[in-house]
Structure formats: C-alpha cells, structure tokens
mmCIF file with all atom_site columns, C-alpha atoms in Angstrom:
data_model
loop_
_atom_site.group_PDB
_atom_site.id
_atom_site.type_symbol
_atom_site.label_atom_id
_atom_site.label_alt_id
_atom_site.label_comp_id
_atom_site.label_asym_id
_atom_site.label_entity_id
_atom_site.label_seq_id
_atom_site.pdbx_PDB_ins_code
_atom_site.Cartn_x
_atom_site.Cartn_y
_atom_site.Cartn_z
_atom_site.occupancy
_atom_site.B_iso_or_equiv
_atom_site.pdbx_formal_charge
_atom_site.auth_seq_id
_atom_site.auth_comp_id
_atom_site.auth_asym_id
_atom_site.auth_atom_id
_atom_site.pdbx_PDB_model_num
ATOM 1   C CA . ARG W 1 1   ? -61.244 -10.587 -18.357 1.00 89.00 ? 1   ARG W CA 1
ATOM 2   C CA . ALA W 1 2   ? -61.261 -8.710  -15.061 1.00 92.00 ? 2   ALA W CA 1
ATOM 3   C CA . ILE W 1 3   ? -62.992 -5.652  -16.491 1.00 96.00 ? 3   ILE W CA 1
ATOM 4   C CA . GLU W 1 4   ? -65.604 -7.755  -18.263 1.00 96.00 ? 4   GLU W CA 1
ATOM 5   C CA . CYS W 1 5   ? -66.290 -9.728  -15.077 1.00 95.00 ? 5   CYS W CA 1
ATOM 6   C CA . ALA W 1 6   ? -66.633 -6.567  -12.982 1.00 97.00 ? 6   ALA W CA 1
ATOM 7   C CA . GLN W 1 7   ? -68.977 -4.994  -15.546 1.00 98.00 ? 7   GLN W CA 1
ATOM 8   C CA . SER W 1 8   ? -71.100 -8.152  -15.479 1.00 98.00 ? 8   SER W CA 1
ATOM 9   C CA . LEU W 1 9   ? -71.220 -8.079  -11.680 1.00 97.00 ? 9   LEU W CA 1
ATOM 10  C CA . GLU W 1 10  ? -72.261 -4.441  -11.763 1.00 98.00 ? 10  GLU W CA 1
ATOM 11  C CA . ALA W 1 11  ? -74.919 -5.152  -14.397 1.00 98.00 ? 11  ALA W CA 1
ATOM 12  C CA . GLY W 1 12  ? -76.187 -8.003  -12.231 1.00 98.00 ? 12  GLY W CA 1
ATOM 13  C CA . GLY W 1 13  ? -76.786 -5.643  -9.325  1.00 98.00 ? 13  GLY W CA 1
ATOM 14  C CA . ALA W 1 14  ? -73.586 -5.770  -7.276  1.00 98.00 ? 14  ALA W CA 1
ATOM 15  C CA . SER W 1 15  ? -73.369 -2.693  -5.071  1.00 97.00 ? 15  SER W CA 1
ATOM 16  C CA . ARG W 1 16  ? -69.650 -3.117  -4.265  1.00 98.00 ? 16  ARG W CA 1
ATOM 17  C CA . ILE W 1 17  ? -66.858 -5.277  -5.657  1.00 98.00 ? 17  ILE W CA 1
ATOM 18  C CA . THR W 1 18  ? -63.781 -6.499  -3.810  1.00 97.00 ? 18  THR W CA 1
ATOM 19  C CA . ILE W 1 19  ? -60.882 -7.451  -6.054  1.00 96.00 ? 19  ILE W CA 1
ATOM 20  C CA . HIS W 1 20  ? -58.236 -9.928  -4.931  1.00 93.00 ? 20  HIS W CA 1
ATOM 21  C CA . ALA W 1 21  ? -55.777 -8.613  -7.565  1.00 92.00 ? 21  ALA W CA 1
ATOM 22  C CA . ARG W 1 22  ? -54.706 -12.033 -8.795  1.00 92.00 ? 22  ARG W CA 1
ATOM 23  C CA . THR W 1 23  ? -56.074 -14.686 -11.078 1.00 87.00 ? 23  THR W CA 1
ATOM 24  C CA . LYS W 1 24  ? -57.331 -18.098 -10.033 1.00 87.00 ? 24  LYS W CA 1
ATOM 25  C CA . THR W 1 25  ? -54.101 -19.546 -11.454 1.00 90.00 ? 25  THR W CA 1
ATOM 26  C CA . ASP W 1 26  ? -52.036 -17.110 -9.349  1.00 90.00 ? 26  ASP W CA 1
ATOM 27  C CA . GLY W 1 27  ? -53.874 -18.193 -6.209  1.00 87.00 ? 27  GLY W CA 1
ATOM 28  C CA . TYR W 1 28  ? -52.178 -16.624 -3.211  1.00 87.00 ? 28  TYR W CA 1
ATOM 29  C CA . ARG W 1 29  ? -48.748 -16.293 -4.800  1.00 88.00 ? 29  ARG W CA 1
ATOM 30  C CA . PRO W 1 30  ? -47.272 -12.814 -4.952  1.00 90.00 ? 30  PRO W CA 1
ATOM 31  C CA . PRO W 1 31  ? -47.392 -10.378 -6.456  1.00 93.00 ? 31  PRO W CA 1
ATOM 32  C CA . ALA W 1 32  ? -50.849 -8.849  -6.315  1.00 94.00 ? 32  ALA W CA 1
ATOM 33  C CA . TYR W 1 33  ? -51.569 -6.745  -9.383  1.00 96.00 ? 33  TYR W CA 1
ATOM 34  C CA . TRP W 1 34  ? -52.915 -3.585  -7.758  1.00 97.00 ? 34  TRP W CA 1
ATOM 35  C CA . PRO W 1 35  ? -52.725 -1.488  -10.976 1.00 97.00 ? 35  PRO W CA 1
ATOM 36  C CA . TRP W 1 36  ? -55.301 -3.856  -12.485 1.00 96.00 ? 36  TRP W CA 1
ATOM 37  C CA . ILE W 1 37  ? -57.686 -2.887  -9.710  1.00 98.00 ? 37  ILE W CA 1
ATOM 38  C CA . ALA W 1 38  ? -57.375 0.730   -10.867 1.00 98.00 ? 38  ALA W CA 1
ATOM 39  C CA . ARG W 1 39  ? -58.253 -0.304  -14.428 1.00 97.00 ? 39  ARG W CA 1
ATOM 40  C CA . VAL W 1 40  ? -61.328 -2.166  -13.248 1.00 97.00 ? 40  VAL W CA 1
ATOM 41  C CA . ARG W 1 41  ? -62.343 0.645   -10.887 1.00 97.00 ? 41  ARG W CA 1
ATOM 42  C CA . GLU W 1 42  ? -62.263 3.134   -13.768 1.00 97.00 ? 42  GLU W CA 1
ATOM 43  C CA . ALA W 1 43  ? -64.480 0.886   -15.926 1.00 98.00 ? 43  ALA W CA 1
ATOM 44  C CA . ILE W 1 44  ? -67.360 0.567   -13.437 1.00 98.00 ? 44  ILE W CA 1
ATOM 45  C CA . SER W 1 45  ? -69.360 2.905   -11.229 1.00 98.00 ? 45  SER W CA 1
ATOM 46  C CA . VAL W 1 46  ? -69.819 0.825   -8.056  1.00 98.00 ? 46  VAL W CA 1
ATOM 47  C CA . PRO W 1 47  ? -67.295 1.191   -5.229  1.00 98.00 ? 47  PRO W CA 1
ATOM 48  C CA . VAL W 1 48  ? -64.279 -1.108  -5.378  1.00 98.00 ? 48  VAL W CA 1
ATOM 49  C CA . THR W 1 49  ? -62.325 -2.518  -2.449  1.00 98.00 ? 49  THR W CA 1
ATOM 50  C CA . ALA W 1 50  ? -58.712 -3.577  -3.083  1.00 98.00 ? 50  ALA W CA 1
ATOM 51  C CA . ASN W 1 51  ? -57.215 -6.771  -1.652  1.00 97.00 ? 51  ASN W CA 1
ATOM 52  C CA . GLY W 1 52  ? -54.123 -8.910  -2.001  1.00 95.00 ? 52  GLY W CA 1
ATOM 53  C CA . GLU W 1 53  ? -50.627 -9.148  -0.485  1.00 96.00 ? 53  GLU W CA 1
ATOM 54  C CA . ILE W 1 54  ? -51.117 -6.454  2.129   1.00 97.00 ? 54  ILE W CA 1
ATOM 55  C CA . TRP W 1 55  ? -48.807 -7.556  4.933   1.00 96.00 ? 55  TRP W CA 1
ATOM 56  C CA . THR W 1 56  ? -47.463 -4.242  6.222   1.00 96.00 ? 56  THR W CA 1
ATOM 57  C CA . LEU W 1 57  ? -48.440 -0.613  6.558   1.00 97.00 ? 57  LEU W CA 1
ATOM 58  C CA . ALA W 1 58  ? -46.202 0.163   3.571   1.00 97.00 ? 58  ALA W CA 1
ATOM 59  C CA . ASP W 1 59  ? -48.124 -2.426  1.512   1.00 97.00 ? 59  ASP W CA 1
ATOM 60  C CA . TYR W 1 60  ? -51.399 -0.847  2.627   1.00 98.00 ? 60  TYR W CA 1
ATOM 61  C CA . PHE W 1 61  ? -50.400 2.589   1.357   1.00 98.00 ? 61  PHE W CA 1
ATOM 62  C CA . GLN W 1 62  ? -48.826 1.263   -1.827  1.00 98.00 ? 62  GLN W CA 1
ATOM 63  C CA . CYS W 1 63  ? -52.005 -0.667  -2.616  1.00 98.00 ? 63  CYS W CA 1
ATOM 64  C CA . ARG W 1 64  ? -54.106 2.455   -2.048  1.00 98.00 ? 64  ARG W CA 1
ATOM 65  C CA . GLU W 1 65  ? -51.832 4.425   -4.362  1.00 98.00 ? 65  GLU W CA 1
ATOM 66  C CA . GLU W 1 66  ? -51.623 1.853   -7.162  1.00 98.00 ? 66  GLU W CA 1
ATOM 67  C CA . SER W 1 67  ? -55.287 0.805   -7.058  1.00 98.00 ? 67  SER W CA 1
ATOM 68  C CA . GLY W 1 68  ? -56.790 4.227   -6.429  1.00 98.00 ? 68  GLY W CA 1
ATOM 69  C CA . CYS W 1 69  ? -59.019 2.627   -3.780  1.00 98.00 ? 69  CYS W CA 1
ATOM 70  C CA . GLU W 1 70  ? -59.629 4.127   -0.382  1.00 96.00 ? 70  GLU W CA 1
ATOM 71  C CA . ASP W 1 71  ? -61.148 0.910   0.915   1.00 97.00 ? 71  ASP W CA 1
ATOM 72  C CA . ILE W 1 72  ? -58.756 -1.972  1.502   1.00 98.00 ? 72  ILE W CA 1
ATOM 73  C CA . MET W 1 73  ? -59.593 -5.514  2.564   1.00 97.00 ? 73  MET W CA 1
ATOM 74  C CA . LEU W 1 74  ? -56.992 -7.128  4.802   1.00 97.00 ? 74  LEU W CA 1
ATOM 75  C CA . GLY W 1 75  ? -56.661 -10.898 4.776   1.00 95.00 ? 75  GLY W CA 1
ATOM 76  C CA . ARG W 1 76  ? -53.663 -12.983 5.779   1.00 95.00 ? 76  ARG W CA 1
ATOM 77  C CA . GLY W 1 77  ? -51.689 -9.832  6.604   1.00 96.00 ? 77  GLY W CA 1
ATOM 78  C CA . LEU W 1 78  ? -54.146 -9.108  9.400   1.00 96.00 ? 78  LEU W CA 1
ATOM 79  C CA . ILE W 1 79  ? -53.733 -12.636 10.739  1.00 96.00 ? 79  ILE W CA 1
ATOM 80  C CA . ALA W 1 80  ? -49.953 -12.170 10.799  1.00 97.00 ? 80  ALA W CA 1
ATOM 81  C CA . ARG W 1 81  ? -50.162 -8.649  12.203  1.00 97.00 ? 81  ARG W CA 1
ATOM 82  C CA . PRO W 1 82  ? -53.467 -8.319  14.105  1.00 97.00 ? 82  PRO W CA 1
ATOM 83  C CA . ASP W 1 83  ? -52.934 -4.608  14.683  1.00 97.00 ? 83  ASP W CA 1
ATOM 84  C CA . LEU W 1 84  ? -52.458 -3.768  10.993  1.00 97.00 ? 84  LEU W CA 1
ATOM 85  C CA . ALA W 1 85  ? -55.902 -2.174  10.616  1.00 97.00 ? 85  ALA W CA 1
ATOM 86  C CA . LEU W 1 86  ? -55.329 -0.092  13.753  1.00 96.00 ? 86  LEU W CA 1
ATOM 87  C CA . GLN W 1 87  ? -51.944 1.010   12.451  1.00 96.00 ? 87  GLN W CA 1
ATOM 88  C CA . ALA W 1 88  ? -53.566 2.058   9.169   1.00 97.00 ? 88  ALA W CA 1
ATOM 89  C CA . GLN W 1 89  ? -56.216 4.061   11.034  1.00 96.00 ? 89  GLN W CA 1
ATOM 90  C CA . GLN W 1 90  ? -53.572 5.729   13.195  1.00 96.00 ? 90  GLN W CA 1
ATOM 91  C CA . ALA W 1 91  ? -51.473 6.596   10.146  1.00 97.00 ? 91  ALA W CA 1
ATOM 92  C CA . LEU W 1 92  ? -54.463 8.009   8.262   1.00 97.00 ? 92  LEU W CA 1
ATOM 93  C CA . ARG W 1 93  ? -55.271 10.233  11.263  1.00 97.00 ? 93  ARG W CA 1
ATOM 94  C CA . GLY W 1 94  ? -51.637 11.320  11.526  1.00 97.00 ? 94  GLY W CA 1
ATOM 95  C CA . GLU W 1 95  ? -51.269 9.715   14.943  1.00 96.00 ? 95  GLU W CA 1
ATOM 96  C CA . GLU W 1 96  ? -48.173 8.074   16.345  1.00 95.00 ? 96  GLU W CA 1
ATOM 97  C CA . LEU W 1 97  ? -48.100 4.381   15.526  1.00 92.00 ? 97  LEU W CA 1
ATOM 98  C CA . THR W 1 98  ? -48.261 2.011   18.447  1.00 88.00 ? 98  THR W CA 1
ATOM 99  C CA . PRO W 1 99  ? -47.608 -1.509  17.130  1.00 92.00 ? 99  PRO W CA 1
ATOM 100 C CA . TRP W 1 100 ? -48.784 -4.314  19.377  1.00 95.00 ? 100 TRP W CA 1
ATOM 101 C CA . SER W 1 101 ? -46.280 -6.270  21.381  1.00 95.00 ? 101 SER W CA 1
ATOM 102 C CA . TRP W 1 102 ? -46.460 -10.016 21.955  1.00 94.00 ? 102 TRP W CA 1
ATOM 103 C CA . GLN W 1 103 ? -47.902 -9.212  25.390  1.00 94.00 ? 103 GLN W CA 1
ATOM 104 C CA . ASP W 1 104 ? -50.664 -7.139  23.738  1.00 95.00 ? 104 ASP W CA 1
ATOM 105 C CA . LEU W 1 105 ? -51.721 -10.247 21.813  1.00 95.00 ? 105 LEU W CA 1
ATOM 106 C CA . ARG W 1 106 ? -52.080 -12.320 24.975  1.00 91.00 ? 106 ARG W CA 1
ATOM 107 C CA . PRO W 1 107 ? -55.818 -11.728 25.601  1.00 92.00 ? 107 PRO W CA 1
ATOM 108 C CA . TYR W 1 108 ? -56.678 -12.456 21.974  1.00 94.00 ? 108 TYR W CA 1
ATOM 109 C CA . LEU W 1 109 ? -54.683 -15.670 21.843  1.00 94.00 ? 109 LEU W CA 1
ATOM 110 C CA . ILE W 1 110 ? -56.182 -16.829 25.126  1.00 91.00 ? 110 ILE W CA 1
ATOM 111 C CA . GLU W 1 111 ? -59.735 -15.961 24.051  1.00 92.00 ? 111 GLU W CA 1
ATOM 112 C CA . PHE W 1 112 ? -59.116 -17.752 20.744  1.00 93.00 ? 112 PHE W CA 1
ATOM 113 C CA . PHE W 1 113 ? -57.867 -20.870 22.510  1.00 92.00 ? 113 PHE W CA 1
ATOM 114 C CA . ASP W 1 114 ? -60.704 -20.687 25.079  1.00 90.00 ? 114 ASP W CA 1
ATOM 115 C CA . THR W 1 115 ? -63.159 -20.719 22.170  1.00 92.00 ? 115 THR W CA 1
ATOM 116 C CA . ILE W 1 116 ? -61.339 -23.652 20.578  1.00 90.00 ? 116 ILE W CA 1
ATOM 117 C CA . MET W 1 117 ? -61.371 -25.577 23.860  1.00 88.00 ? 117 MET W CA 1
ATOM 118 C CA . ALA W 1 118 ? -65.121 -24.978 24.201  1.00 90.00 ? 118 ALA W CA 1
ATOM 119 C CA . THR W 1 119 ? -66.186 -25.754 20.640  1.00 92.00 ? 119 THR W CA 1
ATOM 120 C CA . PHE W 1 120 ? -63.773 -28.069 18.818  1.00 89.00 ? 120 PHE W CA 1
ATOM 121 C CA . GLU W 1 121 ? -63.188 -31.767 19.099  1.00 90.00 ? 121 GLU W CA 1
ATOM 122 C CA . THR W 1 122 ? -60.057 -32.515 21.128  1.00 88.00 ? 122 THR W CA 1
ATOM 123 C CA . ARG W 1 123 ? -58.151 -33.769 18.082  1.00 87.00 ? 123 ARG W CA 1
ATOM 124 C CA . HIS W 1 124 ? -58.557 -30.386 16.312  1.00 87.00 ? 124 HIS W CA 1
ATOM 125 C CA . MET W 1 125 ? -57.811 -28.018 19.206  1.00 88.00 ? 125 MET W CA 1
ATOM 126 C CA . ALA W 1 126 ? -54.037 -27.770 18.918  1.00 91.00 ? 126 ALA W CA 1
ATOM 127 C CA . GLY W 1 127 ? -54.125 -27.443 15.139  1.00 92.00 ? 127 GLY W CA 1
ATOM 128 C CA . ARG W 1 128 ? -56.209 -24.285 15.135  1.00 90.00 ? 128 ARG W CA 1
ATOM 129 C CA . LEU W 1 129 ? -53.746 -22.433 17.346  1.00 93.00 ? 129 LEU W CA 1
ATOM 130 C CA . LYS W 1 130 ? -50.839 -23.724 15.261  1.00 95.00 ? 130 LYS W CA 1
ATOM 131 C CA . GLN W 1 131 ? -52.492 -22.312 12.129  1.00 94.00 ? 131 GLN W CA 1
ATOM 132 C CA . TRP W 1 132 ? -52.644 -18.827 13.610  1.00 95.00 ? 132 TRP W CA 1
ATOM 133 C CA . LEU W 1 133 ? -49.121 -19.098 14.988  1.00 96.00 ? 133 LEU W CA 1
ATOM 134 C CA . THR W 1 134 ? -47.874 -19.968 11.495  1.00 96.00 ? 134 THR W CA 1
ATOM 135 C CA . TYR W 1 135 ? -48.836 -16.459 10.422  1.00 97.00 ? 135 TYR W CA 1
ATOM 136 C CA . LEU W 1 136 ? -47.908 -14.722 13.684  1.00 97.00 ? 136 LEU W CA 1
ATOM 137 C CA . ARG W 1 137 ? -44.375 -16.119 13.296  1.00 96.00 ? 137 ARG W CA 1
ATOM 138 C CA . LEU W 1 138 ? -43.898 -13.681 10.422  1.00 95.00 ? 138 LEU W CA 1
ATOM 139 C CA . THR W 1 139 ? -44.166 -10.775 12.862  1.00 94.00 ? 139 THR W CA 1
ATOM 140 C CA . TYR W 1 140 ? -43.428 -12.032 16.369  1.00 96.00 ? 140 TYR W CA 1
ATOM 141 C CA . PRO W 1 141 ? -40.324 -14.041 17.350  1.00 94.00 ? 141 PRO W CA 1
ATOM 142 C CA . GLN W 1 142 ? -42.209 -15.291 20.418  1.00 94.00 ? 142 GLN W CA 1
ATOM 143 C CA . ALA W 1 143 ? -44.780 -16.902 18.129  1.00 95.00 ? 143 ALA W CA 1
ATOM 144 C CA . GLU W 1 144 ? -41.947 -18.789 16.429  1.00 95.00 ? 144 GLU W CA 1
ATOM 145 C CA . GLN W 1 145 ? -40.732 -20.022 19.817  1.00 94.00 ? 145 GLN W CA 1
ATOM 146 C CA . LEU W 1 146 ? -44.223 -21.112 20.850  1.00 95.00 ? 146 LEU W CA 1
ATOM 147 C CA . TRP W 1 147 ? -44.857 -22.772 17.489  1.00 95.00 ? 147 TRP W CA 1
ATOM 148 C CA . GLN W 1 148 ? -41.592 -24.714 17.748  1.00 95.00 ? 148 GLN W CA 1
ATOM 149 C CA . ARG W 1 149 ? -42.595 -25.882 21.220  1.00 94.00 ? 149 ARG W CA 1
ATOM 150 C CA . ILE W 1 150 ? -46.082 -27.099 20.223  1.00 95.00 ? 150 ILE W CA 1
ATOM 151 C CA . ARG W 1 151 ? -45.677 -28.034 16.567  1.00 94.00 ? 151 ARG W CA 1
ATOM 152 C CA . LYS W 1 152 ? -45.790 -31.782 17.302  1.00 95.00 ? 152 LYS W CA 1
ATOM 153 C CA . GLU W 1 153 ? -48.043 -31.515 20.343  1.00 93.00 ? 153 GLU W CA 1
ATOM 154 C CA . LYS W 1 154 ? -51.618 -32.805 20.079  1.00 91.00 ? 154 LYS W CA 1
ATOM 155 C CA . ASP W 1 155 ? -52.708 -32.622 23.725  1.00 92.00 ? 155 ASP W CA 1
ATOM 156 C CA . PRO W 1 156 ? -54.673 -29.363 24.126  1.00 91.00 ? 156 PRO W CA 1
ATOM 157 C CA . TYR W 1 157 ? -53.764 -29.070 27.808  1.00 90.00 ? 157 TYR W CA 1
ATOM 158 C CA . ARG W 1 158 ? -50.062 -29.185 27.002  1.00 92.00 ? 158 ARG W CA 1
ATOM 159 C CA . VAL W 1 159 ? -50.657 -26.616 24.288  1.00 93.00 ? 159 VAL W CA 1
ATOM 160 C CA . ALA W 1 160 ? -52.476 -24.442 26.845  1.00 90.00 ? 160 ALA W CA 1
ATOM 161 C CA . GLU W 1 161 ? -49.534 -24.811 29.212  1.00 90.00 ? 161 GLU W CA 1
ATOM 162 C CA . ALA W 1 162 ? -47.100 -23.769 26.472  1.00 92.00 ? 162 ALA W CA 1
ATOM 163 C CA . LEU W 1 163 ? -49.323 -20.802 25.620  1.00 92.00 ? 163 LEU W CA 1
ATOM 164 C CA . ARG W 1 164 ? -49.297 -19.787 29.307  1.00 87.00 ? 164 ARG W CA 1
ATOM 165 C CA . ASP W 1 165 ? -45.540 -20.167 29.503  1.00 88.00 ? 165 ASP W CA 1
ATOM 166 C CA . SER W 1 166 ? -45.005 -18.039 26.401  1.00 88.00 ? 166 SER W CA 1
ATOM 167 C CA . PHE W 1 167 ? -46.351 -15.091 28.382  1.00 85.00 ? 167 PHE W CA 1
ATOM 168 C CA . ASP W 1 168 ? -44.682 -16.112 31.664  1.00 67.00 ? 168 ASP W CA 1
ATOM 169 C CA . GLN W 1 169 ? -48.039 -15.972 33.393  1.00 51.00 ? 169 GLN W CA 1
ATOM 170 C CA . ARG W 1 170 ? -50.805 -18.382 34.380  1.00 45.00 ? 170 ARG W CA 1
ATOM 171 C CA . THR W 1 171 ? -53.766 -18.365 32.040  1.00 42.00 ? 171 THR W CA 1
ATOM 172 C CA . ALA W 1 172 ? -57.352 -19.053 32.945  1.00 44.00 ? 172 ALA W CA 1
ATOM 173 C CA . TYR W 1 173 ? -56.882 -22.754 32.173  1.00 43.00 ? 173 TYR W CA 1
ATOM 174 C CA . ASP W 1 174 ? -57.198 -25.172 35.028  1.00 42.00 ? 174 ASP W CA 1
ATOM 175 C CA . LEU W 1 175 ? -54.528 -27.650 34.053  1.00 38.00 ? 175 LEU W CA 1
ATOM 176 C CA . THR W 1 176 ? -54.886 -29.702 37.208  1.00 37.00 ? 176 THR W CA 1
ATOM 177 C CA . GLY W 1 177 ? -57.768 -31.798 35.964  1.00 34.00 ? 177 GLY W CA 1
#
C-alpha cells in the first residue's frame, strides 16, 4: 500500500515525502527495498527522499540509482560513519575522498560527551556514549577497543578517562575532582 499511502499524503498537502523503504514489519532489518521508492516516486508529483540501509558510499549511490532519487536521508549509517555525507558530497563533485580517521572524530566525541556531562543524570551519562560507540565500532577498530573498555563502566569520570586514553591525549575533563 506504499503508493496509496504516498498519494494520500500528497493529497493531504505533503510537500515532500521521505520513504524508509521497508514495512513496519520489516523494521530496521535489511534489505531496504529501494526499487519500491522508484515506484512510489513515479506515482506522485511531490519530491521524494530515499532512506534505508545506507551504510557506505556504495550504498548511497546504489540507493540513488535504484530509487531514482537525488535526495537521500542518512540515518544509522551516518552514526556509524559520521563523514558519510561529506564523502557523498566529495564524490558528487568529483573530488578525492578523504575519509575521517579516528583522530578526526576526537572533537565530536568530546563535544558529545561534554554535552552529556552537562545535561544528563549521572546514571545515564556512560550509556549515551556507549550507544554511539556501538555504531562507530562498525567503522573504527578504536571504537571497538574503547567500547570493550567501558562497556561495563557506569562512572562517567572513568568513561571520560577511557575516552581521553583512546586518543592518547588529555581531554578538557578535570578528572581530579
């Protein structure tokens, strides 16, 4: 009923539709059915954005080809590979790809954990970083090492210390008190 749903959304005034390319029953399990996005796109006149199972640059281009969409929404793939959108832009411009290293992620991880330390209850601080590391482990071996070190840790200051150590540098955290 994907086409019928999209036509109803369009009739109801939607100005753009993003399609996840799976059913509710499929959830987040692969595969994403990008050819179905093309069918829906052809049946409506509003712009369509494709989404679903885009983890790599190859996935990005395959989704564009199979869906016929120029606009792509990145979800979990961007969490696992935070430079994926930049890589796509570079590739579209014909530029040399410069994938981020673990060291390139350092300021983002530290800013993320700084925000957690400032806004979350102590009991939730470590868990938020662990959630991101779960995805980063798919791309960065160093994330796997850090995750293994902190996976049972609940003390945010010990987590901060492990985060610092994973980059072999002191972070902005004052761990002395």
